[in-house]
Amino acid sequence: MTQRESSAHSKLFSAISLALLLGVSAATAQAQETLEIYLIDVEGGGATLLVSPAGESLLIDTGNGGQNAARDAGRIMGAMRDASVAEIDHLITTHWHSDHWGAMEELAGRVPVRHFIDHGPSIESNAGVTEFLNTTYAALHRGARHTVVTPGDRIALAGIDVTIVTSAKQVLRRPLRGRGVRNRYCADFVAQREDNGENAQSVGIVAEFGDFRVIHLGDLTANTEYELMCPNNPIGTVDLSVVSHHGQPTSNAEVLVHAIEARVAIMNNGTRKGGQPEAMQVLFSAPGLEDLWQLHFSQLSGQEYTVPGLFIANTVDDVQAAMPIAPLTNARGQGAPARPVHNGQAYWIKVSAQADGSFTVSNGRNGFTKAYRR
């Protein structure tokens, strides 16, 4: 038996043991033949859990910190329990903004984290982040593995091919196998103001399970999307896109969104973070898009730009007698209403993918499930 096979058998045993503790039969734990993906509600932050058929786990980001750290760590653990995993095999921190790493210490204090992955030190001048990286983060990965990744690197997740396509503002230069055709959207790209902060540093991945493909680029911004996708598209098309940067228009340029031709997109937005009309127009006009799902109703979309409620996992905390049709325009700055704090029941969006390329998407709030054939 190889080391990989031994590890896979160990993971399977752990999954069965945990499943029994959770009241799930061993046969159920053994029968999983799907890649499970959880888009976890961390209120406009980032937390996406992938679990391979062999029971190995990859978590991308850990949500918010401060007073919300325990809340978001608890929500991540809820997804882990549903997936019957007791540890995080690989943790990618896409970039050093607190809505993407804030609950890391809390989570790592509750469950084992075996492998920490990032783009390197923060390039922003932030005393709190520097202190975290030099002390807490260093201590967390001292007894585990730590990898600073570059484009082209791969993550060893049993049964899943995970390739790093962006990191530290560097992009994949060698196309993925069978990809690399000229990107016709490059000619119309209009550069935005250059992002010299952490968002453009985001670690991005493409994960493949047989014929099923998913892309997750963190908070990658438009100019770096262009660097990745032009003049040739090294990614090709995908089945599922985790919408970048919570669905904000500083990301999600046509040069990326339209070129990858995702069948389904899932937006990890908040009620007042992401979903602005400019971004929604790009998403809704994307070739091949069958459905857009949202973790929250976006008040920045209003009824004009949002999707049907069946496709929204979390609504609003302050229910109004009538929801305005027009998008909310003064979400920040002087005169803006206070953002609600959602500490109650939170719902995820779950994807179950087969190796033949078919998959289902389920809404944890209302149980609505839609199947997408191969």
Short mmCIF file of C-alpha atoms in Angstrom, two decimals:
data_model
loop_
_atom_site.label_atom_id
_atom_site.label_comp_id
_atom_site.label_asym_id
_atom_site.label_seq_id
_atom_site.Cartn_x
_atom_site.Cartn_y
_atom_site.Cartn_z
CA MET A 1 0.00 0.00 0.00
CA THR A 2 1.36 3.43 -0.96
CA GLN A 3 1.58 6.36 1.45
CA ARG A 4 -1.33 8.07 -0.42
CA GLU A 5 -3.46 4.90 -0.20
CA SER A 6 -2.64 4.53 3.49
CA SER A 7 -3.63 8.14 4.11
CA ALA A 8 -6.89 7.67 2.20
CA HIS A 9 -7.74 4.55 4.23
CA SER A 10 -6.99 6.46 7.43
CA LYS A 11 -9.28 9.31 6.34
CA LEU A 12 -12.03 6.84 5.51
CA PHE A 13 -11.73 5.22 8.93
CA SER A 14 -11.89 8.65 10.60
CA ALA A 15 -14.94 9.61 8.53
CA ILE A 16 -16.72 6.38 9.46
CA SER A 17 -15.89 6.85 13.15
CA LEU A 18 -17.16 10.42 13.14
CA ALA A 19 -20.25 9.43 11.16
CA LEU A 20 -21.12 6.81 13.77
CA LEU A 21 -20.78 9.42 16.51
CA LEU A 22 -23.10 11.70 14.54
CA GLY A 23 -25.64 8.94 14.05
CA VAL A 24 -24.77 8.30 10.40
CA SER A 25 -24.25 4.70 9.33
CA ALA A 26 -20.83 3.44 8.27
CA ALA A 27 -22.37 2.40 4.95
CA THR A 28 -23.40 6.00 4.32
CA ALA A 29 -19.87 7.24 5.09
CA GLN A 30 -18.36 4.64 2.76
CA ALA A 31 -20.83 5.31 -0.03
CA GLN A 32 -19.77 8.90 -0.76
CA GLU A 33 -18.74 9.18 -4.38
CA THR A 34 -19.07 12.93 -4.71
CA LEU A 35 -17.04 16.05 -4.20
CA GLU A 36 -18.90 18.08 -1.58
CA ILE A 37 -18.54 21.88 -1.58
CA TYR A 38 -20.01 24.10 1.14
CA LEU A 39 -20.35 27.85 0.67
CA ILE A 40 -20.58 28.84 4.34
CA ASP A 41 -22.33 32.01 5.47
CA VAL A 42 -19.76 34.16 7.27
CA GLU A 43 -21.60 37.42 6.63
CA GLY A 44 -19.80 38.68 3.57
CA GLY A 45 -16.45 37.12 4.47
CA GLY A 46 -14.97 33.97 2.98
CA ALA A 47 -15.28 30.31 3.99
CA THR A 48 -15.57 27.50 1.43
CA LEU A 49 -15.15 23.85 2.39
CA LEU A 50 -14.31 21.13 -0.15
CA VAL A 51 -14.46 17.47 0.88
CA SER A 52 -13.19 14.79 -1.49
CA PRO A 53 -14.83 11.37 -1.93
CA ALA A 54 -11.98 9.95 0.19
CA GLY A 55 -12.91 12.27 3.05
CA GLU A 56 -10.00 14.70 2.75
CA SER A 57 -10.80 18.35 3.34
CA LEU A 58 -9.71 21.68 1.90
CA LEU A 59 -10.97 24.85 3.57
CA ILE A 60 -10.56 28.17 1.78
CA ASP A 61 -10.57 31.04 4.31
CA THR A 62 -11.97 31.16 7.83
CA GLY A 63 -14.35 34.09 8.00
CA ASN A 64 -14.37 37.07 10.33
CA GLY A 65 -12.47 37.74 13.52
CA GLY A 66 -13.01 39.78 16.66
CA GLN A 67 -16.40 39.32 18.26
CA ASN A 68 -17.50 37.22 15.27
CA ALA A 69 -14.66 34.68 15.42
CA ALA A 70 -16.53 32.15 17.57
CA ARG A 71 -19.65 32.55 15.44
CA ASP A 72 -17.85 31.92 12.14
CA ALA A 73 -15.72 29.07 13.49
CA GLY A 74 -18.93 27.46 14.71
CA ARG A 75 -20.54 27.80 11.29
CA ILE A 76 -17.51 26.21 9.62
CA MET A 77 -17.64 23.34 12.10
CA GLY A 78 -21.32 22.89 11.32
CA ALA A 79 -20.41 22.26 7.68
CA MET A 80 -17.64 19.90 8.77
CA ARG A 81 -20.11 17.88 10.84
CA ASP A 82 -22.49 17.68 7.90
CA ALA A 83 -19.62 16.42 5.73
CA SER A 84 -18.45 13.96 8.42
CA VAL A 85 -14.92 15.37 8.65
CA ALA A 86 -13.18 15.97 11.96
CA GLU A 87 -10.12 17.90 10.78
CA ILE A 88 -8.93 20.30 8.09
CA ASP A 89 -6.27 18.68 5.91
CA HIS A 90 -5.46 21.87 3.96
CA LEU A 91 -6.30 25.47 4.82
CA ILE A 92 -5.83 28.12 2.13
CA THR A 93 -5.86 31.71 3.29
CA THR A 94 -6.44 33.62 0.07
CA HIS A 95 -5.17 36.95 1.43
CA TRP A 96 -4.64 38.82 4.67
CA HIS A 97 -7.92 40.70 5.12
CA SER A 98 -9.66 39.93 8.39
CA ASP A 99 -12.91 38.73 6.79
CA HIS A 100 -10.89 35.88 5.28
CA TRP A 101 -8.60 34.83 8.16
CA GLY A 102 -10.27 36.28 11.26
CA ALA A 103 -11.63 33.07 12.80
CA MET A 104 -8.52 30.99 12.08
CA GLU A 105 -7.17 30.90 15.62
CA GLU A 106 -10.61 30.06 17.01
CA LEU A 107 -11.13 27.25 14.50
CA ALA A 108 -7.61 25.83 14.94
CA GLY A 109 -8.24 25.73 18.68
CA ARG A 110 -11.22 23.45 18.12
CA VAL A 111 -10.16 21.13 15.27
CA PRO A 112 -6.78 19.98 13.91
CA VAL A 113 -5.43 21.87 10.89
CA ARG A 114 -2.71 19.86 9.11
CA HIS A 115 -1.47 22.16 6.36
CA PHE A 116 -1.48 25.97 6.16
CA ILE A 117 -1.26 27.56 2.69
CA ASP A 118 -0.92 31.25 1.75
CA HIS A 119 0.73 33.69 -0.67
CA GLY A 120 3.36 34.89 1.80
CA PRO A 121 3.46 37.93 4.12
CA SER A 122 0.91 40.70 3.88
CA ILE A 123 1.96 43.59 1.65
CA GLU A 124 -0.26 46.06 3.52
CA SER A 125 0.91 48.07 6.50
CA ASN A 126 -1.36 46.81 9.25
CA ALA A 127 -0.01 46.34 12.76
CA GLY A 128 -2.73 43.86 13.73
CA VAL A 129 -2.07 41.61 10.75
CA THR A 130 1.69 41.79 11.25
CA GLU A 131 1.30 40.81 14.89
CA PHE A 132 -0.99 37.91 13.96
CA LEU A 133 1.39 36.59 11.28
CA ASN A 134 4.51 36.89 13.42
CA THR A 135 3.05 35.32 16.56
CA THR A 136 -0.27 33.47 16.30
CA TYR A 137 0.03 32.22 12.72
CA ALA A 138 3.66 31.22 13.18
CA ALA A 139 2.69 29.23 16.27
CA LEU A 140 -0.26 27.56 14.51
CA HIS A 141 1.77 26.18 11.62
CA ARG A 142 4.88 25.40 13.66
CA GLY A 143 3.52 21.95 14.50
CA ALA A 144 1.98 21.42 11.05
CA ARG A 145 2.96 22.07 7.43
CA HIS A 146 3.22 25.52 5.91
CA THR A 147 3.45 26.25 2.20
CA VAL A 148 3.78 29.55 0.37
CA VAL A 149 2.35 28.72 -3.04
CA THR A 150 3.05 30.01 -6.53
CA PRO A 151 0.96 29.59 -9.70
CA GLY A 152 1.28 26.08 -11.10
CA ASP A 153 1.66 24.44 -7.69
CA ARG A 154 -0.72 21.62 -6.81
CA ILE A 155 -2.39 20.60 -3.57
CA ALA A 156 -2.54 16.89 -2.80
CA LEU A 157 -6.23 16.35 -2.10
CA ALA A 158 -7.11 12.68 -2.62
CA GLY A 159 -9.06 12.19 -5.84
CA ILE A 160 -9.18 15.91 -6.66
CA ASP A 161 -6.74 17.80 -8.89
CA VAL A 162 -6.24 21.23 -7.28
CA THR A 163 -4.01 23.72 -9.14
CA ILE A 164 -2.91 27.13 -7.92
CA VAL A 165 -3.62 29.65 -10.68
CA THR A 166 -2.92 32.95 -8.84
CA SER A 167 -0.83 33.93 -5.84
CA ALA A 168 1.01 37.08 -4.72
CA LYS A 169 -0.23 38.91 -7.83
CA GLN A 170 1.43 36.32 -10.04
CA VAL A 171 -0.67 34.30 -12.49
CA LEU A 172 -0.56 30.94 -14.22
CA ARG A 173 1.55 31.19 -17.38
CA ARG A 174 1.27 27.63 -18.63
CA PRO A 175 -2.31 26.67 -19.58
CA LEU A 176 -4.01 23.81 -17.82
CA ARG A 177 -4.13 20.64 -19.88
CA GLY A 178 -6.19 21.08 -23.05
CA ARG A 179 -6.73 24.80 -22.44
CA GLY A 180 -5.10 27.98 -23.73
CA VAL A 181 -7.30 29.23 -26.58
CA ARG A 182 -7.34 32.92 -27.40
CA ASN A 183 -9.65 34.96 -25.16
CA ARG A 184 -11.88 37.15 -27.34
CA TYR A 185 -12.89 39.35 -24.39
CA CYS A 186 -9.37 40.72 -23.90
CA ALA A 187 -9.72 43.34 -26.64
CA ASP A 188 -12.53 45.17 -24.84
CA PHE A 189 -11.00 45.15 -21.36
CA VAL A 190 -10.73 48.55 -19.67
CA ALA A 191 -8.17 48.63 -16.87
CA GLN A 192 -9.29 49.76 -13.43
CA ARG A 193 -7.24 51.69 -10.93
CA GLU A 194 -4.38 49.40 -9.96
CA ASP A 195 -4.93 47.41 -6.75
CA ASN A 196 -1.65 47.37 -4.84
CA GLY A 197 -3.22 45.84 -1.75
CA GLU A 198 -4.01 42.36 -0.53
CA ASN A 199 -7.02 41.63 -2.74
CA ALA A 200 -4.86 41.37 -5.86
CA GLN A 201 -2.53 39.00 -3.97
CA SER A 202 -5.29 36.39 -3.60
CA VAL A 203 -4.49 32.70 -3.88
CA GLY A 204 -6.80 31.29 -6.55
CA ILE A 205 -7.46 27.68 -7.49
CA VAL A 206 -9.06 25.49 -10.10
CA ALA A 207 -10.20 22.12 -8.73
CA GLU A 208 -11.10 19.19 -10.99
CA PHE A 209 -12.96 16.01 -10.06
CA GLY A 210 -13.16 13.96 -13.22
CA ASP A 211 -15.10 16.14 -15.67
CA PHE A 212 -16.33 18.55 -12.99
CA ARG A 213 -14.41 21.83 -12.66
CA VAL A 214 -14.70 24.67 -10.12
CA ILE A 215 -12.82 27.96 -9.88
CA HIS A 216 -12.25 30.02 -6.71
CA LEU A 217 -10.11 33.17 -6.93
CA GLY A 218 -10.66 34.79 -3.53
CA ASP A 219 -10.90 38.57 -3.85
CA LEU A 220 -8.80 38.83 -7.01
CA THR A 221 -9.35 42.20 -8.68
CA ALA A 222 -10.00 43.10 -12.31
CA ASN A 223 -6.51 44.02 -13.53
CA THR A 224 -5.05 40.76 -12.24
CA GLU A 225 -7.99 38.88 -13.76
CA TYR A 226 -6.83 40.37 -17.06
CA GLU A 227 -3.23 39.28 -16.43
CA LEU A 228 -4.47 35.75 -15.79
CA MET A 229 -6.82 35.51 -18.75
CA CYS A 230 -5.06 37.37 -21.57
CA PRO A 231 -4.20 37.02 -24.33
CA ASN A 232 -5.07 33.34 -23.98
CA ASN A 233 -7.44 31.70 -21.52
CA PRO A 234 -5.39 29.21 -19.47
CA ILE A 235 -8.41 28.03 -17.45
CA GLY A 236 -10.89 27.03 -20.12
CA THR A 237 -14.52 26.65 -19.11
CA VAL A 238 -15.82 25.57 -15.71
CA ASP A 239 -18.99 24.08 -14.28
CA LEU A 240 -19.01 26.13 -11.09
CA SER A 241 -17.63 29.57 -10.32
CA VAL A 242 -17.36 30.92 -6.79
CA VAL A 243 -17.91 34.58 -7.62
CA SER A 244 -14.83 36.65 -6.80
CA HIS A 245 -14.71 39.37 -4.15
CA HIS A 246 -18.25 38.77 -2.86
CA GLY A 247 -19.70 39.95 -6.17
CA GLN A 248 -18.20 43.43 -6.24
CA PRO A 249 -17.53 45.38 -9.46
CA THR A 250 -13.85 45.95 -8.64
CA SER A 251 -13.57 42.29 -9.63
CA ASN A 252 -15.63 40.14 -12.00
CA ALA A 253 -14.57 41.63 -15.33
CA GLU A 254 -16.04 40.13 -18.49
CA VAL A 255 -12.54 39.03 -19.46
CA LEU A 256 -12.84 36.40 -16.71
CA VAL A 257 -16.55 35.90 -16.04
CA HIS A 258 -17.60 35.58 -19.67
CA ALA A 259 -14.55 33.59 -20.79
CA ILE A 260 -14.93 30.76 -18.27
CA GLU A 261 -18.59 30.22 -19.24
CA ALA A 262 -19.59 28.81 -15.84
CA ARG A 263 -22.87 26.89 -15.79
CA VAL A 264 -23.51 27.95 -12.19
CA ALA A 265 -22.12 30.81 -10.12
CA ILE A 266 -22.39 31.14 -6.34
CA MET A 267 -21.87 34.54 -4.73
CA ASN A 268 -20.70 34.67 -1.10
CA ASN A 269 -22.05 38.16 -0.51
CA GLY A 270 -23.53 39.92 2.52
CA THR A 271 -26.71 41.93 2.75
CA ARG A 272 -24.74 45.11 2.01
CA LYS A 273 -21.53 43.71 0.61
CA GLY A 274 -21.44 42.64 -3.01
CA GLY A 275 -24.13 42.37 -5.62
CA GLN A 276 -23.86 45.89 -6.99
CA PRO A 277 -25.70 46.42 -10.28
CA GLU A 278 -22.49 46.69 -12.35
CA ALA A 279 -21.30 43.26 -11.21
CA MET A 280 -24.73 41.68 -11.50
CA GLN A 281 -25.05 42.79 -15.12
CA VAL A 282 -21.76 41.10 -15.98
CA LEU A 283 -22.82 37.91 -14.23
CA PHE A 284 -26.31 37.73 -15.72
CA SER A 285 -25.00 38.31 -19.25
CA ALA A 286 -22.31 35.61 -19.00
CA PRO A 287 -22.50 33.02 -21.80
CA GLY A 288 -23.69 29.62 -20.64
CA LEU A 289 -24.77 30.73 -17.15
CA GLU A 290 -27.81 28.73 -16.09
CA ASP A 291 -28.18 30.01 -12.52
CA LEU A 292 -26.71 32.42 -10.00
CA TRP A 293 -27.05 31.50 -6.32
CA GLN A 294 -26.46 33.95 -3.46
CA LEU A 295 -25.55 33.45 0.19
CA HIS A 296 -27.54 36.58 1.04
CA PHE A 297 -30.20 38.78 -0.41
CA SER A 298 -28.28 41.87 -1.50
CA GLN A 299 -29.78 45.21 -0.63
CA LEU A 300 -27.25 46.66 -3.06
CA SER A 301 -29.11 44.77 -5.80
CA GLY A 302 -32.65 45.43 -4.70
CA GLN A 303 -35.33 43.48 -6.50
CA GLU A 304 -34.14 44.85 -9.83
CA TYR A 305 -30.93 42.80 -9.95
CA THR A 306 -31.34 39.97 -7.47
CA VAL A 307 -32.24 36.32 -8.12
CA PRO A 308 -35.44 34.52 -7.06
CA GLY A 309 -35.64 33.73 -3.35
CA LEU A 310 -35.32 29.99 -4.00
CA PHE A 311 -31.68 30.66 -4.92
CA ILE A 312 -30.84 32.79 -1.84
CA ALA A 313 -29.63 31.05 1.32
CA ASN A 314 -30.07 33.94 3.77
CA THR A 315 -32.49 36.83 3.51
CA VAL A 316 -32.39 40.04 5.56
CA ASP A 317 -32.46 40.45 9.34
CA ASP A 318 -34.67 43.53 9.43
CA VAL A 319 -37.68 42.40 7.41
CA GLN A 320 -39.44 45.31 5.75
CA ALA A 321 -43.11 45.46 4.85
CA ALA A 322 -42.09 46.04 1.24
CA MET A 323 -38.66 45.48 -0.20
CA PRO A 324 -37.58 48.38 -2.42
CA ILE A 325 -37.17 47.56 -6.09
CA ALA A 326 -34.27 49.97 -6.57
CA PRO A 327 -30.82 49.05 -5.24
CA LEU A 328 -29.61 50.68 -2.03
CA THR A 329 -27.10 53.35 -3.04
CA ASN A 330 -25.87 54.85 0.25
CA ALA A 331 -24.69 51.63 1.85
CA ARG A 332 -21.50 53.29 3.10
CA GLY A 333 -20.53 56.76 4.18
CA GLN A 334 -22.51 59.60 5.67
CA GLY A 335 -26.21 58.89 6.06
CA ALA A 336 -25.86 55.16 5.52
CA PRO A 337 -28.07 52.93 7.68
CA ALA A 338 -26.29 50.73 10.20
CA ARG A 339 -25.41 47.27 8.98
CA PRO A 340 -27.40 44.54 10.73
CA VAL A 341 -25.46 41.92 12.70
CA HIS A 342 -26.65 38.42 11.89
CA ASN A 343 -25.91 36.08 14.80
CA GLY A 344 -28.89 33.79 14.42
CA GLN A 345 -29.42 30.76 12.21
CA ALA A 346 -27.21 30.86 9.12
CA TYR A 347 -27.58 28.69 6.05
CA TRP A 348 -25.05 27.40 3.55
CA ILE A 349 -25.26 26.52 -0.12
CA LYS A 350 -24.04 22.99 -0.78
CA VAL A 351 -22.78 21.51 -4.05
CA SER A 352 -22.51 17.75 -4.65
CA ALA A 353 -20.52 16.96 -7.79
CA GLN A 354 -20.08 13.69 -9.67
CA ALA A 355 -16.99 12.75 -11.65
CA ASP A 356 -19.03 12.70 -14.87
CA GLY A 357 -19.53 16.47 -14.55
CA SER A 358 -23.08 16.42 -13.22
CA PHE A 359 -23.84 18.14 -9.92
CA THR A 360 -26.58 19.39 -7.64
CA VAL A 361 -26.85 22.65 -5.71
CA SER A 362 -28.92 22.82 -2.51
CA ASN A 363 -30.17 25.77 -0.46
CA GLY A 364 -29.84 25.08 3.27
CA ARG A 365 -32.59 27.55 4.17
CA ASN A 366 -35.49 26.19 2.16
CA GLY A 367 -34.28 22.79 0.97
CA PHE A 368 -34.54 23.77 -2.70
CA THR A 369 -32.24 21.58 -4.81
CA LYS A 370 -31.51 21.78 -8.51
CA ALA A 371 -29.69 19.16 -10.55
CA TYR A 372 -27.36 20.07 -13.42
CA ARG A 373 -26.80 17.24 -15.85
CA ARG A 374 -23.43 16.41 -17.38
#
